[in-house]
Coordinates of C-alpha atoms (C1' of nucleotides) in Angstrom, one line a residue:
Chain A
M1 CA -36.2 69.0 42.8
S2 CA -35.6 70.9 46.0
S3 CA -34.0 74.0 47.3
T4 CA -34.6 73.3 51.0
L5 CA -31.0 72.8 51.9
P6 CA -29.1 76.0 51.4
N7 CA -25.3 76.4 52.0
K8 CA -24.4 73.0 50.8
T9 CA -20.7 72.3 50.1
L10 CA -20.2 69.9 47.2
A11 CA -17.1 68.7 45.6
L12 CA -16.4 67.1 42.2
V13 CA -13.4 64.8 41.8
D14 CA -12.4 64.3 38.2
C15 CA -9.5 62.1 37.3
D16 CA -7.1 63.8 34.9
S17 CA -7.0 62.1 31.4
F18 CA -8.2 59.0 33.2
Y19 CA -7.5 56.3 30.7
C20 CA -4.1 57.8 29.8
S21 CA -3.2 58.0 33.5
C22 CA -4.1 54.3 34.0
E23 CA -1.8 53.3 31.1
R24 CA 1.0 55.5 32.5
L25 CA 0.8 53.8 35.8
F26 CA 2.1 50.5 34.3
C27 CA 4.2 51.9 31.5
L28 CA 7.2 54.0 32.6
K29 CA 8.0 54.9 29.0
A30 CA 4.5 56.4 28.6
R31 CA 5.1 58.8 31.4
K32 CA 7.6 60.7 29.4
K33 CA 5.6 60.8 26.2
P34 CA 2.3 62.1 24.9
V35 CA -0.3 59.4 25.3
V36 CA -3.7 58.7 23.6
V37 CA -6.2 55.9 24.3
L38 CA -8.5 54.8 21.5
S39 CA -12.1 53.7 21.5
N40 CA -13.3 50.1 21.3
N41 CA -12.5 49.5 17.7
D42 CA -9.4 51.6 17.7
G43 CA -11.7 54.1 16.0
C44 CA -11.5 57.4 17.8
V45 CA -9.4 59.1 20.4
V46 CA -11.2 58.9 23.8
S47 CA -8.5 60.0 26.2
R48 CA -5.5 62.3 25.7
S49 CA -2.7 63.2 28.0
R50 CA -1.9 66.9 28.5
E51 CA 1.0 66.7 26.0
A52 CA -1.3 65.1 23.4
K53 CA -3.8 67.9 23.8
E54 CA -1.0 70.4 23.3
L55 CA -0.2 68.7 20.0
G56 CA -3.7 69.6 18.8
I57 CA -5.2 66.1 19.1
V58 CA -8.9 66.8 19.8
M59 CA -11.4 64.6 21.6
G60 CA -13.2 62.1 19.4
V61 CA -11.0 62.5 16.3
P62 CA -10.8 59.4 14.1
Y63 CA -7.4 57.7 14.7
F64 CA -6.6 57.4 11.0
K65 CA -6.6 61.2 10.8
I66 CA -3.8 61.6 13.4
K67 CA -1.9 58.4 12.8
D68 CA 0.9 60.2 11.0
L69 CA 1.1 63.0 13.6
C70 CA 1.4 60.3 16.3
Q71 CA 4.3 58.6 14.6
E72 CA 6.0 61.9 13.9
K73 CA 5.7 63.2 17.5
G74 CA 6.3 59.9 19.3
V75 CA 2.8 59.7 20.7
M76 CA 2.2 56.4 22.5
V77 CA -1.1 54.9 21.4
F78 CA -3.2 52.4 23.4
S79 CA -6.3 50.5 22.6
S80 CA -8.8 50.8 25.5
N81 CA -8.4 48.3 28.3
Y82 CA -11.7 48.6 30.1
P83 CA -11.1 46.0 32.9
L84 CA -7.9 47.9 34.0
Y85 CA -9.7 51.2 34.1
A86 CA -12.7 49.8 35.9
D87 CA -10.4 48.3 38.6
L88 CA -8.4 51.5 39.1
S89 CA -11.7 53.5 39.1
S90 CA -13.0 51.4 42.0
R91 CA -9.7 52.0 43.9
V92 CA -10.1 55.8 43.5
M93 CA -13.8 55.6 44.6
R94 CA -13.0 53.5 47.7
T95 CA -10.3 56.0 48.7
L96 CA -12.9 58.8 48.4
Y97 CA -15.2 57.1 51.0
H98 CA -12.4 57.6 53.5
F99 CA -12.8 61.3 53.2
A100 CA -16.6 61.7 53.1
P101 CA -19.5 59.3 53.6
E102 CA -21.7 60.8 50.9
V103 CA -20.1 60.0 47.6
E104 CA -22.0 59.7 44.3
V105 CA -20.0 57.7 41.7
Y106 CA -21.0 59.6 38.7
S107 CA -18.9 57.9 36.0
I108 CA -15.8 55.8 35.7
D109 CA -13.6 58.9 36.3
E110 CA -15.8 61.3 38.3
A111 CA -17.5 61.4 41.7
F112 CA -19.5 64.0 43.6
M113 CA -19.0 64.4 47.3
D114 CA -21.1 66.1 49.9
L115 CA -18.8 68.0 52.2
S116 CA -21.5 70.0 54.1
S117 CA -21.1 68.2 57.4
L118 CA -17.4 67.9 57.4
P119 CA -15.4 69.8 60.0
F120 CA -12.5 71.1 57.9
A121 CA -11.3 74.6 58.3
S122 CA -10.4 75.2 54.6
A123 CA -12.0 73.6 51.6
E124 CA -8.9 74.2 49.6
D125 CA -6.7 72.4 52.1
F126 CA -9.1 69.5 52.2
A127 CA -9.1 69.2 48.4
I128 CA -5.3 69.3 48.3
E129 CA -5.2 66.5 50.9
V130 CA -7.6 64.3 48.9
R131 CA -5.6 65.0 45.8
Q132 CA -2.2 64.0 47.4
T133 CA -3.7 60.9 49.0
L134 CA -5.1 59.7 45.7
Y135 CA -1.9 60.2 43.9
K136 CA 0.1 58.5 46.6
E137 CA -2.2 55.5 47.2
V138 CA -3.6 54.8 43.8
G139 CA -1.3 56.8 41.5
I140 CA -4.0 58.6 39.7
P141 CA -3.9 62.5 39.4
I142 CA -7.2 64.3 39.9
S143 CA -8.7 67.7 39.7
M144 CA -11.2 68.9 42.2
G145 CA -13.8 71.7 42.2
I146 CA -15.7 72.8 45.3
A147 CA -18.9 74.8 45.2
A148 CA -22.5 74.9 46.4
T149 CA -24.2 73.1 43.6
K150 CA -23.3 70.3 41.1
V151 CA -23.3 72.7 38.1
L152 CA -21.0 75.1 39.9
T153 CA -18.6 72.2 40.9
K154 CA -18.4 71.4 37.2
V155 CA -17.4 74.9 36.5
A156 CA -14.9 74.9 39.3
T157 CA -13.4 71.6 38.1
K158 CA -12.9 73.0 34.6
L159 CA -11.0 75.9 36.2
A160 CA -9.1 73.6 38.5
K161 CA -7.7 71.8 35.4
K162 CA -6.2 75.1 34.3
N163 CA -4.3 76.0 37.5
K164 CA -1.2 74.2 38.9
R165 CA -2.8 73.1 42.2
G166 CA -5.6 71.2 40.5
V167 CA -8.1 72.6 42.9
F168 CA -10.6 75.4 42.6
V169 CA -13.1 76.7 45.1
I170 CA -16.2 78.8 44.4
D171 CA -17.6 80.3 47.6
E172 CA -19.1 83.5 48.9
H173 CA -15.8 85.3 48.4
T174 CA -15.6 84.5 44.7
D175 CA -16.3 87.2 42.2
K176 CA -19.0 85.1 40.4
E177 CA -19.7 87.8 37.8
K178 CA -16.1 87.9 36.6
L179 CA -15.8 84.2 36.7
L180 CA -19.0 83.3 34.9
T181 CA -18.7 86.1 32.3
H182 CA -15.6 84.4 31.0
F183 CA -17.3 80.9 31.0
P184 CA -18.9 80.1 27.6
V185 CA -22.4 78.8 27.9
E186 CA -21.7 75.8 25.8
D187 CA -19.0 74.6 28.3
L188 CA -21.7 74.3 31.0
W189 CA -22.7 70.8 32.2
G190 CA -26.0 70.0 30.5
I191 CA -25.7 72.6 27.7
G192 CA -25.0 70.8 24.5
H193 CA -24.7 72.0 20.9
Q194 CA -28.5 72.4 20.3
S195 CA -29.1 74.2 23.6
A196 CA -26.1 76.5 23.0
L197 CA -27.5 77.5 19.6
K198 CA -30.9 78.3 21.0
L199 CA -29.3 80.4 23.7
K200 CA -27.2 82.3 21.2
I201 CA -30.3 83.3 19.3
L202 CA -31.4 84.9 22.6
G203 CA -28.1 86.7 22.9
I204 CA -26.9 84.5 25.8
R205 CA -23.3 83.5 25.3
N206 CA -21.8 83.1 28.7
A207 CA -22.8 81.6 32.0
W208 CA -23.4 85.0 33.7
Q209 CA -25.9 86.0 31.1
L210 CA -27.7 82.7 31.6
L211 CA -27.8 83.2 35.3
N212 CA -29.4 86.6 34.9
A213 CA -31.8 85.7 32.0
N214 CA -35.6 85.7 32.4
E215 CA -36.5 82.4 34.1
A216 CA -39.7 81.8 32.2
L217 CA -37.9 82.4 28.9
I218 CA -35.2 79.9 29.8
Q219 CA -37.8 77.3 30.9
K220 CA -39.7 77.8 27.6
T221 CA -36.5 77.5 25.5
L222 CA -34.7 74.7 27.3
T223 CA -37.5 73.0 29.4
V224 CA -37.0 72.2 33.1
V225 CA -33.5 71.0 32.3
G226 CA -32.4 74.5 31.4
K227 CA -34.2 76.0 34.3
R228 CA -32.4 73.7 36.7
I229 CA -29.0 74.7 35.3
Q230 CA -29.9 78.3 35.7
Q231 CA -31.0 77.8 39.3
E232 CA -27.8 75.8 40.1
L233 CA -25.7 78.7 38.7
K234 CA -27.4 80.9 41.2
G235 CA -26.4 78.5 44.0
V236 CA -29.8 76.8 44.4
N237 CA -29.5 73.0 44.6
C238 CA -31.8 71.4 42.0
I239 CA -29.8 68.3 41.1
E240 CA -29.5 66.1 44.2
L241 CA -26.7 63.7 44.9
D242 CA -27.7 60.2 43.9
L243 CA -26.0 58.2 46.7
E244 CA -27.6 54.8 45.9
K245 CA -27.7 54.4 42.2
E246 CA -30.8 52.5 41.4
H247 CA -30.5 49.4 39.4
K248 CA -29.9 49.9 35.7
Q249 CA -32.9 50.6 33.5
Q250 CA -31.5 49.3 30.3
I251 CA -28.6 47.3 29.1
I252 CA -27.0 47.8 25.7
S253 CA -24.5 45.7 23.7
S254 CA -23.5 47.0 20.3
K255 CA -20.4 47.4 18.2
S256 CA -19.3 48.5 14.8
F257 CA -17.9 45.7 12.5
E258 CA -14.4 45.7 11.4
R259 CA -15.5 45.0 7.9
S260 CA -18.9 45.7 6.4
I261 CA -21.4 42.9 6.4
W262 CA -23.4 42.0 3.3
V263 CA -24.7 38.5 4.4
R264 CA -27.7 37.9 6.5
N265 CA -26.0 35.0 8.4
D266 CA -23.1 37.1 9.5
L267 CA -25.5 39.8 10.8
Q268 CA -27.4 37.1 12.7
E269 CA -24.2 35.7 14.3
A270 CA -23.0 39.2 15.3
L271 CA -26.4 40.0 16.8
A272 CA -26.6 36.7 18.6
N273 CA -23.2 37.5 20.3
H274 CA -24.6 40.8 21.5
A275 CA -27.7 39.1 22.8
L276 CA -25.5 36.6 24.7
R277 CA -23.3 39.4 26.1
A278 CA -26.3 41.5 27.1
S279 CA -28.0 38.5 28.8
A280 CA -24.7 37.9 30.7
K281 CA -24.6 41.5 31.9
L282 CA -28.2 41.1 33.0
R283 CA -27.5 38.0 35.1
Q284 CA -24.4 39.7 36.6
E285 CA -26.6 42.5 37.8
E286 CA -29.2 39.9 39.0
Q287 CA -31.8 41.3 36.9
V288 CA -34.4 40.3 34.3
C289 CA -35.8 42.2 31.3
F290 CA -39.3 42.3 29.8
G291 CA -38.4 43.5 26.4
L292 CA -35.6 44.1 23.9
Q293 CA -34.9 46.3 20.9
V294 CA -32.7 45.3 18.0
F295 CA -31.1 47.8 15.7
I296 CA -29.0 47.6 12.5
H297 CA -27.5 50.2 10.3
T298 CA -25.2 51.0 7.5
N299 CA -22.1 53.2 7.5
R300 CA -23.3 56.8 7.8
F301 CA -19.9 58.1 6.7
K302 CA -20.2 56.5 3.3
E303 CA -22.1 57.6 0.3
S304 CA -23.6 54.2 -0.3
P305 CA -27.3 53.7 0.2
Q306 CA -28.3 54.1 3.9
Y307 CA -30.6 52.0 5.9
Y308 CA -31.4 52.2 9.6
N309 CA -34.1 50.3 11.4
S310 CA -35.0 48.9 14.7
A311 CA -37.6 46.4 16.1
T312 CA -39.0 45.7 19.5
E313 CA -40.0 42.4 21.1
Y314 CA -41.6 41.7 24.4
F315 CA -41.5 38.8 26.9
L316 CA -44.6 37.6 28.6
S317 CA -42.6 37.4 31.8
G318 CA -39.2 38.6 32.9
T319 CA -36.2 36.7 31.6
N320 CA -32.4 36.7 31.6
S321 CA -32.1 33.5 29.7
P322 CA -29.6 33.6 26.8
Q323 CA -31.8 31.3 24.8
D324 CA -34.9 33.5 25.2
I325 CA -33.0 36.7 24.4
I326 CA -31.2 35.2 21.4
Q327 CA -34.4 33.8 20.0
K328 CA -36.4 37.0 20.3
S329 CA -33.5 39.1 18.9
M330 CA -33.4 36.8 15.8
Q331 CA -37.2 37.3 15.4
A332 CA -36.7 41.1 15.7
L333 CA -33.9 41.0 13.1
E334 CA -36.1 39.1 10.6
R335 CA -38.6 41.9 10.7
I336 CA -36.2 44.6 9.8
Y337 CA -33.4 42.9 7.7
K338 CA -33.2 43.9 4.1
D339 CA -30.9 42.5 1.5
G340 CA -28.5 44.5 -0.5
F341 CA -27.2 46.9 2.1
E342 CA -23.7 47.2 3.5
Y343 CA -24.2 46.9 7.2
K344 CA -21.7 48.5 9.6
K345 CA -23.2 48.1 13.0
C346 CA -25.8 46.2 15.0
G347 CA -26.8 46.0 18.6
I348 CA -29.4 45.1 21.2
M349 CA -31.0 47.0 24.0
L350 CA -32.7 45.2 26.9
F351 CA -35.3 47.4 28.6
D352 CA -37.9 47.2 31.3
V353 CA -35.2 45.8 33.4
R354 CA -36.0 44.9 37.0
P355 CA -34.4 43.0 39.9
H356 CA -34.7 39.2 39.6
C357 CA -36.3 39.0 43.0
Q358 CA -39.3 41.0 41.8
L359 CA -39.9 38.5 39.1
Q360 CA -43.6 37.8 38.7
L361 CA -44.6 34.9 36.5
S362 CA -47.1 35.5 33.8
L363 CA -50.3 33.5 33.6
F364 CA -49.1 32.3 30.2
D365 CA -45.6 31.5 31.4
Q366 CA -43.9 28.4 30.2
D367 CA -44.1 25.8 32.9
H368 CA -41.7 25.9 35.7
S369 CA -39.6 23.0 34.7
E370 CA -38.8 24.7 31.4
R371 CA -37.8 27.9 33.2
A372 CA -35.7 26.0 35.7
K373 CA -33.9 24.2 32.9
K374 CA -33.1 27.5 31.2
E375 CA -31.7 28.9 34.4
K376 CA -29.5 25.9 34.9
I377 CA -28.1 26.2 31.4
A378 CA -27.4 29.9 32.0
Q379 CA -25.7 29.2 35.3
T380 CA -23.5 26.5 33.8
L381 CA -22.6 28.8 30.9
D382 CA -21.5 31.5 33.3
Q383 CA -19.5 29.1 35.5
I384 CA -17.6 27.7 32.5
N385 CA -16.8 31.0 31.0
Q386 CA -15.7 32.4 34.4
K387 CA -13.4 29.5 34.9
F388 CA -12.0 29.1 31.4
G389 CA -12.3 32.7 30.1
P390 CA -14.9 34.5 28.1
H391 CA -16.3 32.7 25.0
S392 CA -15.1 29.3 26.2
I393 CA -18.6 28.1 25.6
S394 CA -21.3 29.7 23.5
F395 CA -24.4 29.0 21.4
F396 CA -24.5 27.6 17.9
A397 CA -26.3 30.8 16.8
C398 CA -23.3 32.9 17.8
G399 CA -21.1 31.1 15.3
T400 CA -17.5 30.1 15.7
K401 CA -15.6 32.5 13.6
T402 CA -16.1 36.2 14.1
P403 CA -14.6 37.8 11.0
W404 CA -16.6 41.0 11.7
D405 CA -15.2 41.4 15.1
K406 CA -12.2 43.6 15.8
N407 CA -10.1 43.7 18.9
G408 CA -7.7 46.4 19.9
S409 CA -4.2 45.6 18.8
K410 CA -2.5 48.1 21.0
K411 CA -4.1 46.9 24.2
S412 CA -2.1 46.8 27.4
P413 CA -2.3 43.7 29.7
S414 CA -5.0 43.5 32.4
F415 CA -2.3 44.2 35.0
T416 CA -4.6 44.3 38.0
T417 CA -7.4 42.0 37.2
N418 CA -5.9 38.9 35.6
W419 CA -3.2 36.8 37.3
K420 CA -1.7 35.8 34.1
E421 CA -1.1 39.4 33.2
L422 CA 0.5 40.8 36.3
P423 CA 3.2 43.3 35.7
K424 CA 6.7 41.8 35.9
V425 CA 9.4 43.4 38.0
Y426 CA 13.0 42.8 37.2
Chain B
dT1 C1' -9.2 51.1 4.4
dC2 C1' -9.8 53.4 8.9
dT3 C1' -15.1 57.7 12.2
dG4 C1' -16.9 54.3 20.0
dG5 C1' -20.1 52.3 23.2
dG6 C1' -23.2 52.7 27.1
dG7 C1' -26.1 55.2 29.6
dT8 C1' -30.1 58.9 31.6
dC9 C1' -33.8 62.1 31.4
dC10 C1' -37.4 64.8 29.2
dT11 C1' -41.3 65.8 26.0
dA12 C1' -44.7 65.4 22.5
dG13 C1' -48.2 63.0 20.9
dG14 C1' -51.2 58.9 20.4
dA15 C1' -54.3 55.6 22.6
dC16 C1' -57.6 55.0 25.7
dC17 C1' -60.9 55.9 29.4
dC18 C1' -64.7 58.3 31.6
Chain C
dT1 C1' -76.4 62.8 13.6
dC2 C1' -74.6 65.9 16.5
dT3 C1' -69.7 65.2 18.6
dG4 C1' -66.1 67.5 24.8
dG5 C1' -62.6 67.9 27.7
dG6 C1' -59.7 66.1 31.0
dG7 C1' -56.8 62.6 32.8
dT8 C1' -53.4 58.8 32.5
dC9 C1' -50.3 55.7 30.4
dC10 C1' -47.1 54.4 27.0
dT11 C1' -43.6 55.1 23.4
dA12 C1' -40.5 57.1 20.1
dG13 C1' -37.2 60.2 19.6
dG14 C1' -34.3 64.1 21.0
dA15 C1' -30.7 65.9 23.7
dC16 C1' -27.1 65.3 26.6
dC17 C1' -23.3 63.0 29.3
dC18 C1' -18.8 60.3 30.0

DNA sequence: TCTGGGGTCCTAGGACCC
DNA sequence: TCTGGGGTCCTAGGACCC
């Protein structure tokens, strides 16, 4: 935490309805219609075009609840196509680096930029240029907020989404009192449902009231997290730009099942697939892990008996071997599995993740030839799957049928990342 | 019938040590 | 038998984000 650098100028670039915008890029028909994109299992709405928002479709609503509305209003519905979004995201981010050297890629559709040292005359003109360039070169519309701190750029970006230019600047000429008095405290970045409730008890309902509240009281109520938000509202930088994202600290693979699982063997196979997938992510990042956690649970939306449990296993030395990770995950599952429940979801989390080069062998480590053999197997597995497509080769534990698995049925082709699915031009 | 998945950061409290 | 206080490290769980 630091407040040593006053007068910073930061920007937040936020892609508008990102997943929907990606779909529209390759589907002309979708440009003229309301669009929604669904979550992994076609479960919930995770992205909505402006027209879809206007129809009253809210973020996170289960698809089955709005299916009729979509048909009635001609809403185009897509399953999520993550490779497409990831590719377009990296194009957006690459373009941003042309405008400023200091860019923090915050999420798939957002980036912070440090504009402090840039020689532009008008922040607003700069933002408009970035916006036009992105639209021309990548085809993705964005909104941009410019202010002194991250929290204020988040506020500015929300306001930018509401005006026509898609740009909003908060600077020394801004009437902050007027602006923040109309900004509900629960809309602030970092203030979720629980924190908003606590603040309401204190009579704090808008951002201006939070800015002016007693600092000690805010820290006591919302810990240092709340204190930082308060300082940032005042224009004091407390949340630094993270320019070089450290390596990942954990890797998760989990998914709900299409149909409930009653049988132990099905759960084992589903989990083994997650273990395999997580280990592949680990190798892709050139990392190893020292532990894993397995979790299973029933459907919380049903009235049937509920069960949730998790179990942790550790490795004596770091590993990214699919065999090691599958084996330990099966051991963990054995410790928590109970018969007679209707399971809906399982998953695995790899933790204590470190770069492969930092690998230190344990005194009790399996001998080197064993380790080398496992590395060879993993390498071969990755090569084959890269060449012939995912799941070309797997482990016996992962099974061959995957009746519990569900794939989006409304998925668009991987236009930009798979040669076989390039868009056709007539 | 159908309700996402993948992350980070912070804190309280227990274990352990001196 | 009486029975301290301070420090560190680790972990589970909460809260939040996109």
